Amino acid sequence: MTKAFRLPRVLFLLLTMLSIVACSVPPTTPQGQTPTEAPAQSGATEPTAAPAAADPAAAPAASGDGALTDVGTPRSETLIFQTFDRQTANPDLHNPLMGTYAVWRGFRELAWGYLWEMDTGTGQSYPELAADMPEVLNDEYTRFRVKLRPGIYWSDGVEFTADDVIFTLDTYFENKDKLTYWGVATITNYVKSYEKIDDYTFEVETVNPAYDFVTVLGVYTWGSALNIVPKHIFEKEADVAAFRNTNPVTLGPYVVKEFDPNGFWQLWERREDWERSAWGSQGEPKPKYVLYKDFGPEETRTLAFVENQYDVDTFMSPESIKAAVAQNSAISPYSPTMPYHDMNDACSYGVLMNQHRPPLDKAEVRWALALALDLQDVGINALSGEFKASPLPMVDTQILNPIYFAPLQGWLNDFALSDGYKPFNPNFGAELVGKLTEMGLPADQMPQGDEAIKNAFGVGWWKYDPAEAEKLLGSVGITKNADGIYTLPDGSVWELEFVIPGDWNKVMQRVGFSIADSWRKAGIQVNARQVDNAEFGTVQNTNSQLTTLLNWTNCIFSPNYLNAWRSIQPEFLLPVDSPDTITGNMYRWSNEKVFDLVKASYSMETTSPEFYEYGREIIKEFVTDMAYINLMNIPTTIPTNSTYWRNFPKADNPYAVPYSWWSSAKKILQNIEPTGAK
Amino acid sequence: MGLLQYIGQRLLTYVAVLFIGISITFFLPRLMPNDPIDGYIAQIQSRAGQTLTPEAAAEIRATLTELYGLEGSLFTQYLNYLRRVVFGFDFGPSFSAFPRPVSELIMLALPWTLGLLLTTTVISWLLGNLIGLLAGYYHNRRFATALEVLGVLIYPIPYYILALTLILLLAYTWKLFPLSTTIRPAPLSLAQIGSILYNSALPALTLVIAGFGWNILSMKSLSVATKEEPFVTFARLKGTSDRTRMFSYVFRNALLPQVTALALSLGTIFNGALLTEMLFSYPGLGLLMRTAVGNGDYNMLYGTITMTIFAVATAALVIDLIYPLFDPRIRYR
Amino acid sequence: MKQLLRLRGAAALPVGESAEAQRGRLKLNLRLKIGLTILAFFAIASFTLPFFTDVDPAQQGTYLKNLPISWKHPLGTNTQGQSIFWYLVFAVRNSLALGITVAICISFISTMVGLSAGYIGGWYERLVMLLIDSVITIPVLPILIILSALVRGKTSFFLVGLIIVCFGWAWGARTVRSLALSLREREFVNMARFSGANTFQIITREIFPYVYAYMVVNFINTILFAINTEAALAVLGLSKVEVPTLGSILFWALNYNALFIGQRTWVIAPIVASVLLFLGLFLTSTGYNDLFAARRGRA
């Protein structure tokens, strides 16, 4: 009889062993959400405490070893970024004229130079290769003269002159059918003619009045349409479209030292003559080496981050950051208080609706969707509350707030729907704080005071009122049936398809499912469908595929709203089930007043009060029609590890915004200091 | 019926299968509701900060349509495709890595996939079958049950979790292996091979552990069944040793279905161990395929799927031709 | 049950059977018993418990997030504010239902096709083999990915199962056919044929019992193949991840990086459930295997 029980005994033993093994694994993190140590990153962080206080198992890690990184450079001299994309498809294609080149390996920040850069913190353009802002030569704003700064050299010692710019423009025009960089098409449609005046001066004539000259030939937010290439290298190529330009001659202070032929990493080395580079003269870039590497999916790279194997992450999820902070005191998010992360990305998330497709063609239905969406709940479920809501169709940043948000505050408070209901909730932030405190977040992590709360969580959002939503839907014939699901006037259940990004954008994926969940609770039959990025683009751009979509259409960074709203014109509207790609007016919006406003603002000075006033009027129409349900600023979660480098930009040290893939990266490289840890 | 006739018919089937497979491969991705050009343009629109004017977008679309070879009716595209593939093994340029040809990308990823998956499949097959044989042959003993339990516990654990646990244990808690692969481009020296092996050890280990659980169980049941056969009893009565009976009688016979399984699974390694590659940043075919589907990169999909079809069809052909060597009881019809 | 088996066994075996044989019989009863108990537990629990709650476990934010294990929440809550215990119950139910349905379909199709192809031969066999080979050579994963991209979100959960069936039957059919080929030439088959049995009788009465051993093992494998494929698809995000299944728990747990942030219950609970489920299935099938072996007489 004893032997009969052997099998279950063995089983039991093995199962217990397995569970013990599973539980004995890494140092435990406290349940719940409190990062107990989120050190304020001031300039005087004591370097010696950091590595010692860090994970005690850090010592024998491959790159924490004291000496070399995995690519053979001294760790204390190498700044390591987690790449923006995982694996690049074309690791040896370093030719910026082809759209699929390995851009995310650091080219935009380290290798190229631009005529005018944009300070992503202020939204102002400043000259980089150019000596100054362009001189406008005629009243119609079509002819410009640009002077270049002398003393800039390519990394092979050849001087940068206007010849390179002219050559680049020539190449654009001659090869526009073969080059796949998006800027080629933009420039060839924008520029009419150009000529060299002397080695450091050239003139350009544009097709239309160009109030945005600086942001088209220079940088707008992220990239520039004009990528200047070295004439003395490219002119030797018979076919520039086929030219790989591997290990290129660069204008910036870094050159490519080594790269992974499989596309997972790239190593840059600082030029000896960095002062003569495009932006080196503005300050010494501190790291001798910069490595962009993919440390794997979040499950593995959080481990590597805690092991101090790299310094800056891109888009780690909020919960992982909290857990990492708890395990390693050298790791910190942007801010020690909620919402912990910088919210000044150029774009905002929102729900794009196909306004041609019934019942979404009625403003009441669109408003009902907005009122049936519990954004507080969605933010808590998907993002642990770390988000900044924005009720207007643009990002709520320090640049745009004074121009568009603050002046409209009163209007928002008083705004009423056709039945007199006032949907705006200015206490959104305070209520969110209340919910988070109830969930266990300590009070010292919360912003204190009305001002701080509004800065953190936004000026407000729409009320969560399913009852009012029901009333609105009822007014157009959509009522709840016996099961509590909304049905159309003809008796069929109202099925709402909601397309969301798949794994390729985890934050939006979670937000999307939470939104669908929220709508379902209100009684709407939502069919949430997650898609790959190719299909996402198709759904966004094709009427026949689009019902509702979670996306980021509103990318307005500087006060020039025309960059996103320029194409809200009737000629871009297509029939509701058209299979053709839409090329403008993404909102599928038909509003005569807005058409006129937009058209009128084409010919205005983009920094004039009149231009801003028109912008505010357009915003009012957006809200009245609920043409686009804007949700929140994109939360950019960029934690940093200060074991080897310190003085990253933080909330209390905001010398730049923390994005490592914008112009702010240049400022970051110039301001960080080595901690001296080996 | 002659041997030659059999081989001839088998080869005809082989060609027919290839043709059907390749044709289905062509049409299936076209059914996908995504358009690679749209995807690319949408990506640009989001990153270019909306400076992409509609005219510019239309131009890009026209350029790409022509460059990608997506003009013309579906049927003309199909014929072009057949011609290129059959005569030149050329799948055209990859869309997401334009203008790099697909065959180049596949050739780069192939050695990684082959190296890792070939070795791990064979190792886990061998290991699993040997252990299963022991467990099956001595199925009344205690250790047999323990081995069986081992297989039972390991097999249902989803691969991803198994891999994560192993990473946590072997690369984080006890730092035996690196957390992510870093293989520097260098000529194939001993040091380079060492580096490759060191970086591949953890993915290989997870694949072997994940794979041999099933082999243990199936081999055990097969050997138990075979052991009951009269010829085995006869051998025992004849006085052959345990070991001879185990290997020459039971193993050889129980192995037959397993050999079929091995051949077919060798063919399917071209799928790439997708989850392995995702988790370990391993540059193999699986990752290539996944990103191809994600980006609507038709040409890449054709290339990778066709490779797999070719490999599996060939493996099946080889098996059918040499199976009679293993099992002389089969007559050709 | 025990008495019956002992009686039968006593009738079949010679007098003075070895202690080992006796032990073996007890062990197989035990094996079968444990297996069936586990399965019964899972089946009953997962199919009846849902009636005791009217909260949809897939709804987010029902409870506070990340609560530890307590009486109110037997396995705690996860980062989406759902009760892990109730989610798991529904998940096991859905996975089991899917797995069994798919396995039944696949086993039926592959056995019939494989057996008939192996035994009948001729034109029939060639045609069937062409079909099988075509299905086998097309690689499953990219096609699954493509098909799920078409199907996902647009249709019901069970269509995911149908897709799995479409790709799961071919391999089994091929293997069964090889087995049938080997068996076809055996003496007892010829004898049956000469005795006048028709094709169908031969297939079912003579060949099938030999194939049965492998098929039963294959059946469990297929159930697990179905559950694991659905789980793999879910982890890749290609299944309907809002429907609770073992795969979708893992999908969400991994999405929120549960192991790292300390939410281990979220990951471990479904794994333990899967392991136990497989254990149950496995013990049952090998238990039956041994039972049939005992009936036939063992060496």
Tab-separated table of C-alpha atoms in Angstrom, chain A residues 1 3-5 7-8 11 15 18 22-23 25-33 298-299 302-303 306 317 319-321 323-324 327 377 379-385 438-439 497 502-503 506 509-510 513-514 516-517 520-521 527-532 535 545, chain C residues 2 23 26-27 30-31 34 38 58-69 79-82 145 149-155 234-242 251-252 254-265 268 271-272 275-276 279 283:
chain	number	residue	atom	x	y	z
A	1	MET	CA	0.000	0.000	0.000
A	3	LYS	CA	4.217	2.146	-2.809
A	4	ALA	CA	0.878	3.136	-4.217
A	5	PHE	CA	1.205	6.597	-2.781
A	7	LEU	CA	3.350	8.832	-7.366
A	8	PRO	CA	1.353	11.552	-5.665
A	11	LEU	CA	4.299	14.959	-7.610
A	15	LEU	CA	5.357	20.944	-7.335
A	18	LEU	CA	8.898	24.392	-8.394
A	22	ALA	CA	9.674	30.477	-8.481
A	23	CYS	CA	9.333	32.428	-5.276
A	25	VAL	CA	13.687	34.482	-7.636
A	26	PRO	CA	14.643	38.178	-7.691
A	27	PRO	CA	14.489	40.575	-4.766
A	28	THR	CA	10.877	41.210	-4.004
A	29	THR	CA	9.250	44.466	-4.769
A	30	PRO	CA	6.571	45.812	-2.500
A	31	GLN	CA	3.058	45.090	-3.632
A	32	GLY	CA	1.273	48.155	-4.866
A	33	GLN	CA	2.469	51.256	-6.445
A	298	GLU	CA	10.491	44.712	-21.665
A	299	GLU	CA	10.656	41.500	-19.656
A	302	THR	CA	14.043	45.726	-17.140
A	303	LEU	CA	16.496	43.211	-15.739
A	306	VAL	CA	18.413	47.208	-12.979
A	317	SER	CA	5.866	50.778	-18.992
A	319	GLU	CA	4.649	49.621	-13.523
A	320	SER	CA	8.025	48.302	-14.621
A	321	ILE	CA	9.617	51.660	-13.953
A	323	ALA	CA	9.502	48.202	-9.799
A	324	ALA	CA	12.902	49.097	-11.222
A	327	GLN	CA	15.118	47.711	-6.862
A	377	ASP	CA	-10.740	54.700	-14.807
A	379	GLY	CA	-5.975	56.031	-16.935
A	380	ILE	CA	-5.855	54.066	-13.711
A	381	ASN	CA	-6.346	50.663	-15.320
A	382	ALA	CA	-4.013	51.153	-18.230
A	383	LEU	CA	-1.457	53.627	-16.965
A	384	SER	CA	-1.681	53.491	-13.176
A	385	GLY	CA	-2.904	57.058	-13.319
A	438	GLU	CA	-7.704	55.907	-2.011
A	439	MET	CA	-5.801	53.201	-3.895
A	497	GLU	CA	-15.708	48.628	-34.140
A	502	GLY	CA	-1.254	45.710	-31.210
A	503	ASP	CA	1.947	44.796	-29.447
A	506	LYS	CA	1.849	48.555	-25.776
A	509	GLN	CA	-2.897	48.761	-26.698
A	510	ARG	CA	-3.682	48.887	-22.997
A	513	PHE	CA	-8.683	47.859	-24.326
A	514	SER	CA	-9.482	49.909	-21.255
A	516	ALA	CA	-13.425	49.488	-24.906
A	517	ASP	CA	-14.069	48.136	-21.437
A	520	ARG	CA	-18.996	48.365	-22.694
A	521	LYS	CA	-19.827	49.128	-19.091
A	527	ASN	CA	-15.696	45.183	-30.903
A	528	ALA	CA	-12.100	45.976	-29.986
A	529	ARG	CA	-9.705	44.860	-32.659
A	530	GLN	CA	-5.955	45.074	-32.312
A	531	VAL	CA	-3.903	45.325	-35.475
A	532	ASP	CA	-0.349	45.330	-36.743
A	535	GLU	CA	-2.980	47.513	-41.032
A	545	GLN	CA	-12.029	50.386	-43.080
C	2	LYS	CA	-11.911	-1.804	-8.116
C	23	ARG	CA	1.317	-3.804	-7.674
C	26	LEU	CA	-3.097	-1.260	-8.182
C	27	LYS	CA	-0.896	1.427	-9.618
C	30	LEU	CA	-4.537	4.680	-8.849
C	31	ARG	CA	-3.142	6.432	-11.891
C	34	ILE	CA	-5.940	10.422	-9.833
C	38	ILE	CA	-8.113	15.959	-11.422
C	58	ALA	CA	-12.864	40.363	-17.849
C	59	GLN	CA	-14.152	43.781	-16.838
C	60	GLN	CA	-11.411	46.061	-15.730
C	61	GLY	CA	-11.320	48.117	-12.603
C	62	THR	CA	-13.864	46.039	-10.717
C	63	TYR	CA	-11.661	45.990	-7.666
C	64	LEU	CA	-8.623	47.869	-6.442
C	65	LYS	CA	-5.434	46.940	-8.219
C	66	ASN	CA	-2.729	44.615	-7.004
C	67	LEU	CA	-4.430	43.425	-3.861
C	68	PRO	CA	-2.761	40.519	-2.093
C	69	ILE	CA	-4.373	37.131	-1.444
C	79	THR	CA	-2.945	45.377	-12.290
C	80	GLN	CA	-6.149	45.779	-14.279
C	81	GLY	CA	-8.286	45.518	-11.192
C	82	GLN	CA	-9.659	42.077	-11.952
C	145	ILE	CA	-0.492	35.075	-38.142
C	149	ALA	CA	-4.968	39.181	-38.765
C	150	LEU	CA	-7.985	38.539	-40.957
C	151	VAL	CA	-10.062	36.890	-38.307
C	152	ARG	CA	-9.089	38.630	-35.145
C	153	GLY	CA	-11.746	40.802	-33.719
C	154	LYS	CA	-14.103	40.222	-36.568
C	155	THR	CA	-15.536	36.863	-35.583
C	234	ALA	CA	-2.683	35.082	-27.425
C	235	VAL	CA	0.797	35.891	-26.183
C	236	LEU	CA	1.522	37.263	-29.615
C	237	GLY	CA	-1.721	39.153	-29.306
C	238	LEU	CA	-3.312	37.329	-32.180
C	239	SER	CA	-6.254	35.738	-30.438
C	240	LYS	CA	-9.234	37.418	-28.853
C	241	VAL	CA	-7.446	38.564	-25.747
C	242	GLU	CA	-10.536	39.916	-24.101
C	251	PHE	CA	-0.843	37.702	-22.458
C	252	TRP	CA	-1.993	40.340	-20.006
C	254	LEU	CA	3.331	39.454	-19.642
C	255	ASN	CA	2.053	42.715	-21.108
C	256	TYR	CA	2.208	44.263	-17.655
C	257	ASN	CA	5.543	42.553	-16.973
C	258	ALA	CA	4.008	40.771	-14.005
C	259	LEU	CA	7.046	38.752	-12.939
C	260	PHE	CA	9.221	41.799	-12.658
C	261	ILE	CA	6.758	44.057	-10.893
C	262	GLY	CA	6.097	41.434	-8.280
C	263	GLN	CA	2.672	40.231	-9.420
C	264	ARG	CA	3.766	36.614	-9.377
C	265	THR	CA	0.357	35.127	-8.622
C	268	ILE	CA	2.036	31.370	-11.538
C	271	ILE	CA	0.867	27.876	-15.063
C	272	VAL	CA	-0.009	25.707	-12.095
C	275	VAL	CA	0.375	21.799	-15.330
C	276	LEU	CA	-2.345	20.227	-13.231
C	279	LEU	CA	-1.283	16.000	-15.415
C	283	LEU	CA	-2.646	10.294	-16.105
